[in-house]
GROMACS .gro file of C-alpha atoms in nm:
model
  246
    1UNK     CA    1  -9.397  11.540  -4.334
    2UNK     CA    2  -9.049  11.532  -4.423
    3UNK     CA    3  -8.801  11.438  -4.199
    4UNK     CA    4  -8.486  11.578  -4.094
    5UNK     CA    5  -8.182  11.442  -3.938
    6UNK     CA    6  -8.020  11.664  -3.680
    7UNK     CA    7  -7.787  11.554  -3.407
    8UNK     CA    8  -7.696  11.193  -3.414
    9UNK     CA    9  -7.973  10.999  -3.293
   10UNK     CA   10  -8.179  11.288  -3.314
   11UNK     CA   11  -8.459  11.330  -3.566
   12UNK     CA   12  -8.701  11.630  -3.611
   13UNK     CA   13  -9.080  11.557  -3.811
   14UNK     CA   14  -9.311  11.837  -3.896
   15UNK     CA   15  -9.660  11.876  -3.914
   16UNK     CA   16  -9.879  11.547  -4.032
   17UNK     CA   17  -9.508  11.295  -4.000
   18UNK     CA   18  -9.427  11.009  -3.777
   19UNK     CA   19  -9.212  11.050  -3.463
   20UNK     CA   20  -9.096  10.697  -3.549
   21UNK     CA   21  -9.256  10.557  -3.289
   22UNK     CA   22  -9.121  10.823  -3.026
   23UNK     CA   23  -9.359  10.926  -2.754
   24UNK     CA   24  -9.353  11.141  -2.451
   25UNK     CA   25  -9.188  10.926  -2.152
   26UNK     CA   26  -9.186  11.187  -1.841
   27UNK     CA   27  -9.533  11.164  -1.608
   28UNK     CA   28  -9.500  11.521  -1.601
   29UNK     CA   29  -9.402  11.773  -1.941
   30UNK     CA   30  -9.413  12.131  -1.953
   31UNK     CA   31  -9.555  12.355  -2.236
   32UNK     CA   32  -9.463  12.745  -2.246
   33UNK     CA   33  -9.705  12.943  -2.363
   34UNK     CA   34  -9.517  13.261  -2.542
   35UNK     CA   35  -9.681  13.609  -2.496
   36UNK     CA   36  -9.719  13.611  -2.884
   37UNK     CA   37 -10.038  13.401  -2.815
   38UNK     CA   38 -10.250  13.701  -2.573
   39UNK     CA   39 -10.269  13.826  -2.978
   40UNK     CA   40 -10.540  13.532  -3.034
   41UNK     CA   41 -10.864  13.539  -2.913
   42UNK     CA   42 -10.897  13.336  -2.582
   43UNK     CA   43 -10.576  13.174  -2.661
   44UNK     CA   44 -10.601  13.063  -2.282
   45UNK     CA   45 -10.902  12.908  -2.308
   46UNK     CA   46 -10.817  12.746  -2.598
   47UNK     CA   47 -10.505  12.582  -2.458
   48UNK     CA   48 -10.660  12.475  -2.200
   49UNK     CA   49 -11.009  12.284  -2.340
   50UNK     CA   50 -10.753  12.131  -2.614
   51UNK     CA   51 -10.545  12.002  -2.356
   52UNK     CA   52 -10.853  11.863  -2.126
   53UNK     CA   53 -10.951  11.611  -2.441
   54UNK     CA   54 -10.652  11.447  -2.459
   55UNK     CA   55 -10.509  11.433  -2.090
   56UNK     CA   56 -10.846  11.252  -1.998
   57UNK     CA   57 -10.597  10.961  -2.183
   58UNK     CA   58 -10.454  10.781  -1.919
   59UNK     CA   59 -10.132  10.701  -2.150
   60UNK     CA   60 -10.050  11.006  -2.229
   61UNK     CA   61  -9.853  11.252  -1.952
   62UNK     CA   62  -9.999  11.547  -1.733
   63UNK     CA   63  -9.944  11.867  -1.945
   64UNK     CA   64  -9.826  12.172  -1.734
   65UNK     CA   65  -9.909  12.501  -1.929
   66UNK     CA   66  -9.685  12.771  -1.807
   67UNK     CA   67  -9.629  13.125  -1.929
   68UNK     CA   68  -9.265  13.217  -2.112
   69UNK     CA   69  -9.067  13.361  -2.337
   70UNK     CA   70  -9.045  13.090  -2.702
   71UNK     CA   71  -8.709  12.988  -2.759
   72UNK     CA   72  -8.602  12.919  -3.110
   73UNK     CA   73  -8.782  12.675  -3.297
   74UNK     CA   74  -8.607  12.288  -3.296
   75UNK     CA   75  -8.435  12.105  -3.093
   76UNK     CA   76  -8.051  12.237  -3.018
   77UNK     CA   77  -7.788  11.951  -2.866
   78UNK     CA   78  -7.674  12.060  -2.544
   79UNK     CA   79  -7.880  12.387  -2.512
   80UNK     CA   80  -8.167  12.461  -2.294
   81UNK     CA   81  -8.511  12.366  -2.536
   82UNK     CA   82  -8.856  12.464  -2.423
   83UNK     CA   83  -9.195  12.273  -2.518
   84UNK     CA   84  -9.414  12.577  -2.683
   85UNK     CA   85  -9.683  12.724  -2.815
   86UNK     CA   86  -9.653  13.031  -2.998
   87UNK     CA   87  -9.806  13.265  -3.305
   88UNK     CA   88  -9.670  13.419  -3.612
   89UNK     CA   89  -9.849  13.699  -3.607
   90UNK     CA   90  -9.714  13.813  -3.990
   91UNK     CA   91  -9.699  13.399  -4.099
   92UNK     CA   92  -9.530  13.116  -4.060
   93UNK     CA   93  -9.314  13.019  -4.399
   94UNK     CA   94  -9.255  12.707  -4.229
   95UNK     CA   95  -9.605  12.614  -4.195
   96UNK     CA   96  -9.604  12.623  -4.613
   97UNK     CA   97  -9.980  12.787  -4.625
   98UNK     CA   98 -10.128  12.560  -4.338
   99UNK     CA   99 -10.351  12.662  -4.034
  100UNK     CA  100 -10.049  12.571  -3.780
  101UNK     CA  101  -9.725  12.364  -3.791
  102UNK     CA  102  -9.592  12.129  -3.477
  103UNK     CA  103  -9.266  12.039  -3.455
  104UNK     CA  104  -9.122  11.753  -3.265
  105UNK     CA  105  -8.771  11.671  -3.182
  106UNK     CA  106  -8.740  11.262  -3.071
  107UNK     CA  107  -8.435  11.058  -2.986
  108UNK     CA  108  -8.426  10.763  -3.283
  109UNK     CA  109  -8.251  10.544  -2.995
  110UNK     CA  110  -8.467  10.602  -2.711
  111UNK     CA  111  -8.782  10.652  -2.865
  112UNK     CA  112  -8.818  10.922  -2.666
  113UNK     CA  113  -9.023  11.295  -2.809
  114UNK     CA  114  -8.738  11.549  -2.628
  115UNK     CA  115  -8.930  11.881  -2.785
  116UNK     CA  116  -9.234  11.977  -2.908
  117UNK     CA  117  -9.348  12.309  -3.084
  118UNK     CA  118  -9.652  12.465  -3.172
  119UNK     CA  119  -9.684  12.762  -3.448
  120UNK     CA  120 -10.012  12.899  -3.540
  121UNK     CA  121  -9.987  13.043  -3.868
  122UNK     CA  122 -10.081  13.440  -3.867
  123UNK     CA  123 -10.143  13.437  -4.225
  124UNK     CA  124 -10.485  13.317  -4.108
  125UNK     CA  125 -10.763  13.418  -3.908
  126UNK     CA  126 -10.843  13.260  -3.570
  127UNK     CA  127 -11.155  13.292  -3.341
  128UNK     CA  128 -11.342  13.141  -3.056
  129UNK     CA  129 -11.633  13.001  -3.262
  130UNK     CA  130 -11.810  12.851  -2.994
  131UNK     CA  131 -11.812  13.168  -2.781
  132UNK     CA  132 -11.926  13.423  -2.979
  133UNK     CA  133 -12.183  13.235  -3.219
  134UNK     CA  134 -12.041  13.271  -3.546
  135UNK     CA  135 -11.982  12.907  -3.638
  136UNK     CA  136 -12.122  12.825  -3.989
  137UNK     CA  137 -12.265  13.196  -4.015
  138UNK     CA  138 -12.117  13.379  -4.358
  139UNK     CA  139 -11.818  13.596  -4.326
  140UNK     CA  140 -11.644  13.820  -4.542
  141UNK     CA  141 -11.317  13.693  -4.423
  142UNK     CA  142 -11.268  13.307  -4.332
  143UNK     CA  143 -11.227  13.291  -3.926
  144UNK     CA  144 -11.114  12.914  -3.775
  145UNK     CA  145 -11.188  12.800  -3.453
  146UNK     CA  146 -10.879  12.841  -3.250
  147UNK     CA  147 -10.983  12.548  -3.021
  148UNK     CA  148 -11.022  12.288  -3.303
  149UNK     CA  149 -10.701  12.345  -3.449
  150UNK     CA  150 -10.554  12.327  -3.094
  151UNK     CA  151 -10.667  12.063  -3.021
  152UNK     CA  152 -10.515  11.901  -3.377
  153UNK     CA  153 -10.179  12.004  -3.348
  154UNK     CA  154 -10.148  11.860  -2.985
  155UNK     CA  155 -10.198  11.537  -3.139
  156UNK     CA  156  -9.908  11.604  -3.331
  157UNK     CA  157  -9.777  11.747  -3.011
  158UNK     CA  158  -9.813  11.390  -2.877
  159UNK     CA  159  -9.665  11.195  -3.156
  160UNK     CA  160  -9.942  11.129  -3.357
  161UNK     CA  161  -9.953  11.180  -3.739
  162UNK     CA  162 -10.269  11.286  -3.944
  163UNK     CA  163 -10.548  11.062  -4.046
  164UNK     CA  164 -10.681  11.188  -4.320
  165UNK     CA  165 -10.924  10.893  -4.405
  166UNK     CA  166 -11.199  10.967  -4.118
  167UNK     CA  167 -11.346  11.271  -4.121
  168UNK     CA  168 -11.440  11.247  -3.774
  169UNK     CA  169 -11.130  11.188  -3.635
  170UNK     CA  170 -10.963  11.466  -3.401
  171UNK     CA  171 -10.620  11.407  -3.657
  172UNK     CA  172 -10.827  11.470  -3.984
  173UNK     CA  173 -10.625  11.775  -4.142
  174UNK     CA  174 -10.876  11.926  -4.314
  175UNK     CA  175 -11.044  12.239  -4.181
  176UNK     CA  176 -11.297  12.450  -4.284
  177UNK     CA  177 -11.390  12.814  -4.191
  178UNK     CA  178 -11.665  12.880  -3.964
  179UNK     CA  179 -11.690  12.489  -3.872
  180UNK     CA  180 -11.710  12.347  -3.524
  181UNK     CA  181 -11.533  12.005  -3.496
  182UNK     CA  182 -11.606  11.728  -3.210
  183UNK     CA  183 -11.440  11.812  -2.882
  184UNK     CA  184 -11.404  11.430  -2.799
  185UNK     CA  185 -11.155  11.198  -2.966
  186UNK     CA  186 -11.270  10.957  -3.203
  187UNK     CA  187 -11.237  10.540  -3.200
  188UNK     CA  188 -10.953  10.589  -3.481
  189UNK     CA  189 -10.754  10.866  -3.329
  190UNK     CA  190 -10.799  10.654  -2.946
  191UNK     CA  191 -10.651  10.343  -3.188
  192UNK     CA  192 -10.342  10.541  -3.312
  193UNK     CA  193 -10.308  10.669  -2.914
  194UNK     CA  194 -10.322  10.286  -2.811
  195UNK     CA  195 -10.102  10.159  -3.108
  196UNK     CA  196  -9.820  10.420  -3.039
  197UNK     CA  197  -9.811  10.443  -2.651
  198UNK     CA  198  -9.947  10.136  -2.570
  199UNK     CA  199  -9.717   9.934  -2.763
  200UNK     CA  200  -9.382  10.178  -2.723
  201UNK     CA  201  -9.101  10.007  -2.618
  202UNK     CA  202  -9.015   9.968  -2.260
  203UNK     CA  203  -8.638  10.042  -2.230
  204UNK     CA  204  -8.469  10.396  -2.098
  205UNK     CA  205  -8.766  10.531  -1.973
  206UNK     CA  206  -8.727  10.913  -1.900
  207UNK     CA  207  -8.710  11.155  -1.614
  208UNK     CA  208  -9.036  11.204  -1.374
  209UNK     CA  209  -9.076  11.591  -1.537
  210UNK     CA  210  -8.962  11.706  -1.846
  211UNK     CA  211  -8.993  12.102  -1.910
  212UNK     CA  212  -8.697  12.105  -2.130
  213UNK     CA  213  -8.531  12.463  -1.961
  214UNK     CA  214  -8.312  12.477  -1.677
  215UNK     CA  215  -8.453  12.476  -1.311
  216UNK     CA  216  -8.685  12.183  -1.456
  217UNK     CA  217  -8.733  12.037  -1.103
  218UNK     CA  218  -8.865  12.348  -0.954
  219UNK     CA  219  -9.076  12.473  -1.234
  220UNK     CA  220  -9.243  12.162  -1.289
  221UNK     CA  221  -9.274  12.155  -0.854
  222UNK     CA  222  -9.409  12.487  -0.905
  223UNK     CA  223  -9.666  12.393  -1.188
  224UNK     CA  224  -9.777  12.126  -0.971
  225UNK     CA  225  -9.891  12.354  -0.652
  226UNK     CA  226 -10.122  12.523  -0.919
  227UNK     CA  227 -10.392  12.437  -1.158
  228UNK     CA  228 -10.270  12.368  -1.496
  229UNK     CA  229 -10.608  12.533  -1.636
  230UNK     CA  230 -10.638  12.877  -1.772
  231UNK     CA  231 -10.879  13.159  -1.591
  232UNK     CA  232 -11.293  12.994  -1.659
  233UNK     CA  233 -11.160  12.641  -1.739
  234UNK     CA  234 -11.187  12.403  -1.481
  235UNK     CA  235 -11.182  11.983  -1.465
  236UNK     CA  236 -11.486  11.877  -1.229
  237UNK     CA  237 -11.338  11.916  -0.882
  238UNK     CA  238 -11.039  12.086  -0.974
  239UNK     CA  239 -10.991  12.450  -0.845
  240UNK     CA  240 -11.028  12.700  -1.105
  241UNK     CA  241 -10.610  12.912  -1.109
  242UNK     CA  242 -10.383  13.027  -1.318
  243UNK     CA  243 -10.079  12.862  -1.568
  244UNK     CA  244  -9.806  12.897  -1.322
  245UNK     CA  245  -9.516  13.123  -1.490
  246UNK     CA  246  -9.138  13.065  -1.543
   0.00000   0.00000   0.00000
């Protein structure tokens, strides 16, 4: 993807780029989920089985879904920024005809992700595949599994740029309608994981919570009284509650 340069030190990839080596640092991030999403089929659910694959990765950091308002997409130097995912119900130009586009925001110096977006592209038709038993049945109009490309764009989410030379992998950008992909990360998308948190550098680590909007310590204090799983999706011996809401 191609990069640009905003503030000094501050660099902003899109969809399929590399954060330059950037990765989350907080334990704890937050991730608004704007109202534009309810327009998606079990957007909810969705959110929340994409987000179970990759926090069972011990390197990455606990994910707190919240509902809010989207703020405008990018980072902005000295503004409040919120972490989001959100849908363009009449298309996304930015997305340039793809499924979804995921924006990151990372500090060059620090190596540090400081905002991440999520926009699923309206032009397109989204579904929950697995629910209602239409995966790989013929459609008159092409319908993707909401889930899948979820899950996808999180790994761009988390710093990690496509790989489109195993088909298997979790980071392959190539979709197909009606398909069902693997809900399980692959050995070369748990490599790039490794390679890029594993081996980040050690120095200015960041704050314990990062939900990039004022009042951080008490939403993120709030988020963590409550369940970060949507309504039906539940961890093995977690209690089944709501996102918590800003």
């Amino acid at each position: 993807g191609a990069e640009q340069q905003l503030d000094a030190g501050v660099g902003q990839i899109s969809q399929g780029g590399e954060s330059r080596d950037s990765v989350w640092r907080a334990a704890d991030v937050g991730l608004y989920l704007d109202g534009s999403i309810e327009a998606l089929p079990d957007a909810d659910e969705a959110v929340g089985v994409a987000l179970a694959v990759w926090e069972a990765e011990s390197l990455l950091p606990r994910v707190w879904p919240m509902s809010g308002k989207a703020d405008p997409l990018g980072y902005r130097g000295g503004e409040a920024n919120r972490n989001t995912i959100r849908y363009a119900d009449r298309g996304a130009p930015q997305a340039k005809g793809a499924l979804a586009i995921t924006l990151v925001s990372y500090d060059s110096e620090k190596h540090t992700i400081v905002d991440g977006a999520v926009l699923i592209n309206g032009m397109y038709r989204f579904g929950n595949l697995r629910a209602d038993g239409s995966a790989g049945k013929p459609s008159r109009h092409p319908v993707y599994d909401l889930t899948d490309v979820l899950l996808h764009e999180l790994g761009h989410w988390f710093g990690l740029a496509d790989n489109p030379k195993d088909a298997d992998a979790v980071m392959y950008p190539y979709f197909s309608p009606g398909e069902l992909r693997s809900l399980s990360l692959s050995d070369s998308d748990r490599d790039a994981l490794n390679a890029l948190y594993a081996n980040a550098p050690e120095e200015k680590k960041g704050a314990a919570c990062s939900v990039a909007a004022p009042g951080a310590g008490r939403l993120c204090a709030a988020a963590a009284r409550r369940s970060r799983w949507p309504p039906g999706v539940s961890p093995p011996g977690r209690p089944r509650s709501r996102f918590a809401t800003d």
